[in-house]
PDB file of C-alpha atoms in Angstrom:
ATOM      1  CA  GLN A 677      82.607 107.259  67.786  1.00 92.00           C
ATOM      2  CA  VAL A 678      83.183 109.791  70.541  1.00 96.00           C
ATOM      3  CA  GLN A 679      85.652 112.572  69.843  1.00 98.00           C
ATOM      4  CA  LEU A 680      86.968 115.322  72.095  1.00 98.00           C
ATOM      5  CA  GLN A 681      88.218 118.771  71.130  1.00 98.00           C
ATOM      6  CA  GLU A 682      89.861 121.305  73.427  1.00 98.00           C
ATOM      7  CA  SER A 683      89.481 125.032  72.896  1.00 97.00           C
ATOM      8  CA  GLY A 684      90.751 128.096  74.677  1.00 95.00           C
ATOM      9  CA  PRO A 685      93.435 130.773  74.686  1.00 95.00           C
ATOM     10  CA  GLY A 686      96.962 129.854  73.748  1.00 94.00           C
ATOM     11  CA  LEU A 687      98.449 132.635  75.856  1.00 97.00           C
ATOM     12  CA  VAL A 688      97.606 133.685  79.401  1.00 98.00           C
ATOM     13  CA  LYS A 689      99.196 136.395  81.504  1.00 97.00           C
ATOM     14  CA  PRO A 690     100.674 135.597  84.905  1.00 97.00           C
ATOM     15  CA  SER A 691      98.114 135.704  87.745  1.00 97.00           C
ATOM     16  CA  GLN A 692      95.223 135.377  85.294  1.00 97.00           C
ATOM     17  CA  THR A 693      92.737 132.517  85.096  1.00 98.00           C
ATOM     18  CA  LEU A 694      92.913 129.896  82.358  1.00 98.00           C
ATOM     19  CA  SER A 695      89.597 128.700  80.942  1.00 98.00           C
ATOM     20  CA  LEU A 696      89.548 125.707  78.619  1.00 98.00           C
ATOM     21  CA  THR A 697      86.602 123.859  77.147  1.00 98.00           C
ATOM     22  CA  CYS A 698      86.375 120.305  75.879  1.00 98.00           C
ATOM     23  CA  THR A 699      83.601 119.630  73.384  1.00 98.00           C
ATOM     24  CA  VAL A 700      82.321 116.071  73.211  1.00 97.00           C
ATOM     25  CA  SER A 701      80.979 114.891  69.848  1.00 97.00           C
ATOM     26  CA  GLY A 702      79.575 111.546  68.737  1.00 95.00           C
ATOM     27  CA  GLY A 703      77.966 110.798  72.084  1.00 93.00           C
ATOM     28  CA  SER A 704      76.295 112.335  75.113  1.00 92.00           C
ATOM     29  CA  ILE A 705      78.424 113.576  77.983  1.00 93.00           C
ATOM     30  CA  ILE A 706      75.834 112.329  80.470  1.00 90.00           C
ATOM     31  CA  SER A 707      75.433 108.780  79.183  1.00 83.00           C
ATOM     32  CA  GLY A 708      77.374 105.848  80.532  1.00 82.00           C
ATOM     33  CA  ARG A 709      79.687 105.568  83.505  1.00 87.00           C
ATOM     34  CA  TYR A 710      82.412 107.869  82.313  1.00 94.00           C
ATOM     35  CA  TYR A 711      84.820 110.262  83.939  1.00 96.00           C
ATOM     36  CA  TRP A 712      85.798 113.361  81.992  1.00 97.00           C
ATOM     37  CA  ASN A 713      89.371 114.332  82.701  1.00 98.00           C
ATOM     38  CA  TRP A 714      91.924 117.065  82.254  1.00 98.00           C
ATOM     39  CA  ILE A 715      95.601 116.147  81.978  1.00 98.00           C
ATOM     40  CA  ARG A 716      98.571 118.326  81.191  1.00 98.00           C
ATOM     41  CA  GLN A 717     102.071 117.784  79.874  1.00 98.00           C
ATOM     42  CA  HIS A 718     104.845 120.259  80.547  1.00 94.00           C
ATOM     43  CA  PRO A 719     107.260 120.840  77.648  1.00 90.00           C
ATOM     44  CA  GLY A 720     109.385 117.763  77.099  1.00 86.00           C
ATOM     45  CA  ARG A 721     108.075 116.096  80.218  1.00 89.00           C
ATOM     46  CA  GLY A 722     105.595 113.511  81.433  1.00 91.00           C
ATOM     47  CA  LEU A 723     101.881 113.580  82.093  1.00 97.00           C
ATOM     48  CA  GLU A 724     100.135 115.142  85.085  1.00 98.00           C
ATOM     49  CA  TRP A 725      96.522 114.336  85.929  1.00 98.00           C
ATOM     50  CA  ILE A 726      94.580 117.467  86.898  1.00 98.00           C
ATOM     51  CA  GLY A 727      91.170 116.059  87.785  1.00 98.00           C
ATOM     52  CA  TYR A 728      87.833 114.802  86.528  1.00 97.00           C
ATOM     53  CA  ILE A 729      84.108 115.319  86.559  1.00 96.00           C
ATOM     54  CA  SER A 730      81.863 112.286  86.391  1.00 94.00           C
ATOM     55  CA  THR A 731      78.684 111.845  84.397  1.00 89.00           C
ATOM     56  CA  GLY A 732      76.919 112.291  87.720  1.00 87.00           C
ATOM     57  CA  GLY A 733      78.649 115.627  88.289  1.00 90.00           C
ATOM     58  CA  SER A 734      81.048 114.630  91.056  1.00 93.00           C
ATOM     59  CA  THR A 735      84.562 115.997  90.832  1.00 96.00           C
ATOM     60  CA  TYR A 736      87.982 115.000  92.052  1.00 97.00           C
ATOM     61  CA  TYR A 737      91.083 117.134  91.755  1.00 97.00           C
ATOM     62  CA  ASN A 738      94.782 116.541  92.110  1.00 97.00           C
ATOM     63  CA  PRO A 739      95.653 117.902  95.571  1.00 97.00           C
ATOM     64  CA  SER A 740      98.681 119.652  94.085  1.00 95.00           C
ATOM     65  CA  LEU A 741      96.305 121.906  92.118  1.00 95.00           C
ATOM     66  CA  LYS A 742      93.116 121.619  94.143  1.00 89.00           C
ATOM     67  CA  SER A 743      93.123 125.150  95.499  1.00 93.00           C
ATOM     68  CA  ARG A 744      93.268 126.595  91.981  1.00 97.00           C
ATOM     69  CA  VAL A 745      91.180 124.183  89.889  1.00 98.00           C
ATOM     70  CA  THR A 746      87.520 123.922  88.980  1.00 98.00           C
ATOM     71  CA  ILE A 747      86.085 121.427  86.510  1.00 98.00           C
ATOM     72  CA  SER A 748      82.481 121.871  85.447  1.00 97.00           C
ATOM     73  CA  VAL A 749      80.075 120.506  82.871  1.00 96.00           C
ATOM     74  CA  ASP A 750      77.555 122.100  80.530  1.00 95.00           C
ATOM     75  CA  THR A 751      75.237 119.297  79.481  1.00 93.00           C
ATOM     76  CA  SER A 752      73.268 121.555  77.130  1.00 95.00           C
ATOM     77  CA  LYS A 753      76.413 122.084  75.057  1.00 96.00           C
ATOM     78  CA  ASN A 754      77.903 118.622  75.637  1.00 96.00           C
ATOM     79  CA  GLN A 755      81.025 120.255  77.023  1.00 97.00           C
ATOM     80  CA  PHE A 756      83.125 120.193  80.134  1.00 98.00           C
ATOM     81  CA  SER A 757      85.520 122.892  81.223  1.00 98.00           C
ATOM     82  CA  LEU A 758      88.660 123.584  83.199  1.00 98.00           C
ATOM     83  CA  ARG A 759      89.392 126.747  85.139  1.00 98.00           C
ATOM     84  CA  LEU A 760      92.848 127.188  86.625  1.00 98.00           C
ATOM     85  CA  ASN A 761      93.460 130.429  88.441  1.00 97.00           C
ATOM     86  CA  SER A 762      96.583 132.289  89.510  1.00 97.00           C
ATOM     87  CA  MET A 763      98.520 131.071  86.499  1.00 97.00           C
ATOM     88  CA  THR A 764     102.328 131.136  86.550  1.00 97.00           C
ATOM     89  CA  SER A 765     105.019 130.091  84.105  1.00 96.00           C
ATOM     90  CA  ALA A 766     104.985 126.671  85.788  1.00 96.00           C
ATOM     91  CA  ASP A 767     101.532 126.146  84.259  1.00 97.00           C
ATOM     92  CA  THR A 768     102.853 126.408  80.707  1.00 97.00           C
ATOM     93  CA  ALA A 769     101.945 123.051  79.175  1.00 98.00           C
ATOM     94  CA  VAL A 770      99.883 121.158  76.654  1.00 98.00           C
ATOM     95  CA  TYR A 771      96.449 120.567  78.154  1.00 98.00           C
ATOM     96  CA  TYR A 772      94.458 117.500  77.169  1.00 98.00           C
ATOM     97  CA  CYS A 773      90.907 116.433  77.880  1.00 98.00           C
ATOM     98  CA  ALA A 774      90.202 112.711  77.992  1.00 98.00           C
ATOM     99  CA  ARG A 775      87.462 110.206  78.823  1.00 97.00           C
ATOM    100  CA  ASP A 776      88.012 107.484  81.394  1.00 96.00           C
ATOM    101  CA  VAL A 777      85.901 104.345  81.490  1.00 91.00           C
ATOM    102  CA  GLN A 778      85.209 103.298  85.072  1.00 91.00           C
ATOM    103  CA  PHE A 779      88.790 103.935  86.189  1.00 92.00           C
ATOM    104  CA  ARG A 780      90.107 101.502  83.599  1.00 93.00           C
ATOM    105  CA  GLY A 781      92.087 103.984  81.558  1.00 95.00           C
ATOM    106  CA  MET A 782      91.533 107.009  79.362  1.00 97.00           C
ATOM    107  CA  ASP A 783      90.358 105.690  76.028  1.00 97.00           C
ATOM    108  CA  VAL A 784      89.480 108.878  74.165  1.00 98.00           C
ATOM    109  CA  TRP A 785      91.687 111.980  74.109  1.00 98.00           C
ATOM    110  CA  GLY A 786      91.487 115.388  72.568  1.00 98.00           C
ATOM    111  CA  GLN A 787      94.367 116.523  70.372  1.00 98.00           C
ATOM    112  CA  GLY A 788      95.643 118.848  73.100  1.00 98.00           C
ATOM    113  CA  THR A 789      95.966 122.606  73.301  1.00 98.00           C
ATOM    114  CA  THR A 790      99.167 124.465  74.098  1.00 98.00           C
ATOM    115  CA  VAL A 791      98.939 127.103  76.798  1.00 98.00           C
ATOM    116  CA  ALA A 792     101.788 129.502  77.458  1.00 97.00           C
ATOM    117  CA  VAL A 793     101.949 131.825  80.448  1.00 97.00           C
ATOM    118  CA  SER A 794     103.736 135.046  79.674  1.00 95.00           C
ATOM    119  CA  SER A 795     103.300 138.755  80.118  1.00 93.00           C
TER     120      SER A 795
ATOM    121  CA  ASP B 957     100.878 110.158  96.031  1.00 95.00           C
ATOM    122  CA  ILE B 958     101.737 106.813  94.472  1.00 97.00           C
ATOM    123  CA  GLN B 959     104.987 107.036  92.521  1.00 98.00           C
ATOM    124  CA  MET B 960     105.140 105.113  89.291  1.00 98.00           C
ATOM    125  CA  THR B 961     108.680 104.322  88.204  1.00 98.00           C
ATOM    126  CA  GLN B 962     109.335 103.049  84.710  1.00 98.00           C
ATOM    127  CA  SER B 963     112.465 101.344  83.509  1.00 98.00           C
ATOM    128  CA  PRO B 964     114.323 101.783  81.368  1.00 97.00           C
ATOM    129  CA  SER B 965     113.881 105.491  80.639  1.00 97.00           C
ATOM    130  CA  SER B 966     114.847 104.787  77.067  1.00 97.00           C
ATOM    131  CA  VAL B 967     115.641 101.749  74.973  1.00 97.00           C
ATOM    132  CA  SER B 968     117.216 101.400  71.558  1.00 97.00           C
ATOM    133  CA  ALA B 969     115.885  98.458  69.601  1.00 96.00           C
ATOM    134  CA  SER B 970     115.601  97.126  66.075  1.00 96.00           C
ATOM    135  CA  VAL B 971     112.549  96.131  64.084  1.00 96.00           C
ATOM    136  CA  GLY B 972     111.618  92.615  65.110  1.00 96.00           C
ATOM    137  CA  ASP B 973     113.102  92.871  68.599  1.00 97.00           C
ATOM    138  CA  ARG B 974     111.211  91.939  71.729  1.00 98.00           C
ATOM    139  CA  VAL B 975     110.933  94.920  74.062  1.00 98.00           C
ATOM    140  CA  THR B 976     109.888  94.840  77.708  1.00 98.00           C
ATOM    141  CA  ILE B 977     109.105  97.927  79.774  1.00 98.00           C
ATOM    142  CA  THR B 978     108.679  97.722  83.526  1.00 98.00           C
ATOM    143  CA  CYS B 979     106.492  99.898  85.740  1.00 98.00           C
ATOM    144  CA  ARG B 980     106.783  99.754  89.523  1.00 98.00           C
ATOM    145  CA  ALA B 981     104.284 101.353  91.891  1.00 98.00           C
ATOM    146  CA  SER B 982     105.374 102.712  95.276  1.00 98.00           C
ATOM    147  CA  GLN B 983     102.474 100.820  96.858  1.00 98.00           C
ATOM    148  CA  GLY B 984     100.081  98.113  95.749  1.00 97.00           C
ATOM    149  CA  ILE B 985      97.554  99.090  93.099  1.00 96.00           C
ATOM    150  CA  SER B 986      95.945  95.699  92.449  1.00 94.00           C
ATOM    151  CA  SER B 987      95.343  95.630  88.686  1.00 95.00           C
ATOM    152  CA  TRP B 988      94.448  99.296  88.244  1.00 97.00           C
ATOM    153  CA  LEU B 989      97.119  99.980  85.671  1.00 98.00           C
ATOM    154  CA  ALA B 990      96.939 101.272  82.113  1.00 98.00           C
ATOM    155  CA  TRP B 991      99.556 101.667  79.388  1.00 98.00           C
ATOM    156  CA  TYR B 992      99.646 104.447  76.791  1.00 98.00           C
ATOM    157  CA  GLN B 993     101.630 105.123  73.647  1.00 98.00           C
ATOM    158  CA  GLN B 994     102.490 108.690  72.680  1.00 98.00           C
ATOM    159  CA  LYS B 995     104.075 109.822  69.436  1.00 97.00           C
ATOM    160  CA  PRO B 996     105.661 113.273  69.046  1.00 95.00           C
ATOM    161  CA  GLY B 997     103.115 116.065  68.836  1.00 95.00           C
ATOM    162  CA  LYS B 998     100.202 113.704  69.458  1.00 97.00           C
ATOM    163  CA  ALA B 999      97.965 112.854  72.379  1.00 98.00           C
ATOM    164  CA  PRO B1000      98.583 109.615  74.260  1.00 98.00           C
ATOM    165  CA  SER B1001      96.667 106.581  73.050  1.00 98.00           C
ATOM    166  CA  LEU B1002      95.397 103.845  75.375  1.00 98.00           C
ATOM    167  CA  LEU B1003      96.960 100.470  74.621  1.00 98.00           C
ATOM    168  CA  ILE B1004      96.103  98.342  77.636  1.00 98.00           C
ATOM    169  CA  SER B1005      93.679  98.778  80.530  1.00 97.00           C
ATOM    170  CA  ALA B1006      93.355  96.920  83.808  1.00 96.00           C
ATOM    171  CA  THR B1007      96.922  95.564  83.488  1.00 97.00           C
ATOM    172  CA  SER B1008      96.312  93.194  80.597  1.00 98.00           C
ATOM    173  CA  SER B1009      93.169  94.082  78.600  1.00 97.00           C
ATOM    174  CA  LEU B1010      94.145  95.017  75.083  1.00 98.00           C
ATOM    175  CA  GLN B1011      92.157  97.897  73.674  1.00 97.00           C
ATOM    176  CA  SER B1012      90.180  97.281  70.496  1.00 96.00           C
ATOM    177  CA  GLY B1013      92.343  97.837  67.439  1.00 96.00           C
ATOM    178  CA  VAL B1014      95.663  97.479  69.271  1.00 98.00           C
ATOM    179  CA  PRO B1015      97.909  94.851  67.666  1.00 97.00           C
ATOM    180  CA  SER B1016      98.311  91.581  69.540  1.00 97.00           C
ATOM    181  CA  ARG B1017     102.094  92.047  69.680  1.00 98.00           C
ATOM    182  CA  PHE B1018     101.374  94.304  72.666  1.00 98.00           C
ATOM    183  CA  SER B1019     100.711  92.594  75.978  1.00 98.00           C
ATOM    184  CA  GLY B1020     100.610  93.560  79.637  1.00 98.00           C
ATOM    185  CA  SER B1021     101.028  91.644  82.862  1.00 98.00           C
ATOM    186  CA  GLY B1022     101.594  92.034  86.579  1.00 97.00           C
ATOM    187  CA  SER B1023      99.746  92.863  89.754  1.00 93.00           C
ATOM    188  CA  GLY B1024     100.323  94.616  93.042  1.00 94.00           C
ATOM    189  CA  THR B1025     103.384  96.772  92.502  1.00 97.00           C
ATOM    190  CA  ASP B1026     105.174  95.329  89.472  1.00 98.00           C
ATOM    191  CA  PHE B1027     103.910  95.484  85.911  1.00 98.00           C
ATOM    192  CA  THR B1028     105.281  94.954  82.435  1.00 98.00           C
ATOM    193  CA  LEU B1029     104.437  95.998  78.899  1.00 98.00           C
ATOM    194  CA  THR B1030     105.854  93.708  76.235  1.00 98.00           C
ATOM    195  CA  ILE B1031     106.093  94.310  72.516  1.00 98.00           C
ATOM    196  CA  SER B1032     106.782  90.877  71.081  1.00 97.00           C
ATOM    197  CA  SER B1033     108.128  91.985  67.695  1.00 97.00           C
ATOM    198  CA  LEU B1034     108.831  95.685  67.352  1.00 97.00           C
ATOM    199  CA  GLN B1035     107.416  97.341  64.250  1.00 96.00           C
ATOM    200  CA  PRO B1036     108.413 100.701  62.712  1.00 94.00           C
ATOM    201  CA  GLU B1037     105.192 102.327  63.946  1.00 96.00           C
ATOM    202  CA  ASP B1038     105.959 101.310  67.546  1.00 97.00           C
ATOM    203  CA  PHE B1039     108.777 103.810  67.994  1.00 94.00           C
ATOM    204  CA  ALA B1040     107.240 106.142  70.541  1.00 97.00           C
ATOM    205  CA  THR B1041     107.142 106.964  74.237  1.00 98.00           C
ATOM    206  CA  TYR B1042     105.187 104.672  76.544  1.00 98.00           C
ATOM    207  CA  TYR B1043     103.591 105.634  79.860  1.00 98.00           C
ATOM    208  CA  CYS B1044     102.009 103.621  82.635  1.00 98.00           C
ATOM    209  CA  GLN B1045      99.238 105.120  84.792  1.00 98.00           C
ATOM    210  CA  GLN B1046      97.601 103.971  88.013  1.00 98.00           C
ATOM    211  CA  SER B1047      93.949 104.563  88.818  1.00 97.00           C
ATOM    212  CA  SER B1048      93.845 102.773  92.164  1.00 96.00           C
ATOM    213  CA  VAL B1049      94.424 105.755  94.434  1.00 95.00           C
ATOM    214  CA  PHE B1050      93.878 109.473  93.974  1.00 95.00           C
ATOM    215  CA  PRO B1051      95.601 111.395  92.599  1.00 97.00           C
ATOM    216  CA  TRP B1052      96.030 109.265  89.519  1.00 97.00           C
ATOM    217  CA  THR B1053      99.680 109.262  88.540  1.00 98.00           C
ATOM    218  CA  PHE B1054     101.769 108.404  85.504  1.00 98.00           C
ATOM    219  CA  GLY B1055     105.201 106.946  85.091  1.00 98.00           C
ATOM    220  CA  GLN B1056     107.883 109.219  83.704  1.00 97.00           C
ATOM    221  CA  GLY B1057     107.816 107.511  80.322  1.00 97.00           C
ATOM    222  CA  THR B1058     109.981 105.098  78.341  1.00 98.00           C
ATOM    223  CA  LYS B1059     111.192 106.204  74.932  1.00 98.00           C
ATOM    224  CA  VAL B1060     111.597 103.404  72.418  1.00 98.00           C
ATOM    225  CA  GLU B1061     114.113 104.494  69.811  1.00 96.00           C
ATOM    226  CA  ILE B1062     115.437 103.020  66.609  1.00 87.00           C
ATOM    227  CA  LYS B1063     118.767 101.234  66.960  1.00 87.00           C
TER     228      LYS B1063
END
């Protein structure tokens, strides 16, 4: 079965760019009608959808983050990535990658990676 | 953005109780609603998609219903492993949005 695993730095300095990668195992990132998502959860709070990239390579971002976000895919490595620039303390959160099936819900999630923003 | 409002924010219940969680959308979302369960320190897990479709492996004590703006998640007989936080999420309109969560606690 498909599994997802996030990787990246646990600590980022203010104003720097966060780069996270989600590695997909147990299946191809380009097969099926899937949408590969990033979601974050601020400490003790709810879930915020960041955006997705489809198997066809189209992207959609949350307008609240759109100016700072890029999601890309590396099919050769079966990975997709998140870049979030101009990081501030408000971006401190657990970041999850997840697969959505035709807008019917996110059925596979990574375990999450904690990112803190601090100098 | 579509606001998803869950009620209650928390509920205390006993094993065997019937628990109902409500999710209200600020505008109609047809049936584009999913429910997730999240336990402390873990990623959310999809329980129900498209309002009422139970995911494979999810116990049948979980059920979902509704359409338009009002939706419910029902746990027919609460089990010890069901104590968790539950979130609804709409995928009708971008940006996708989640409810604020409902924590189901042990009474």
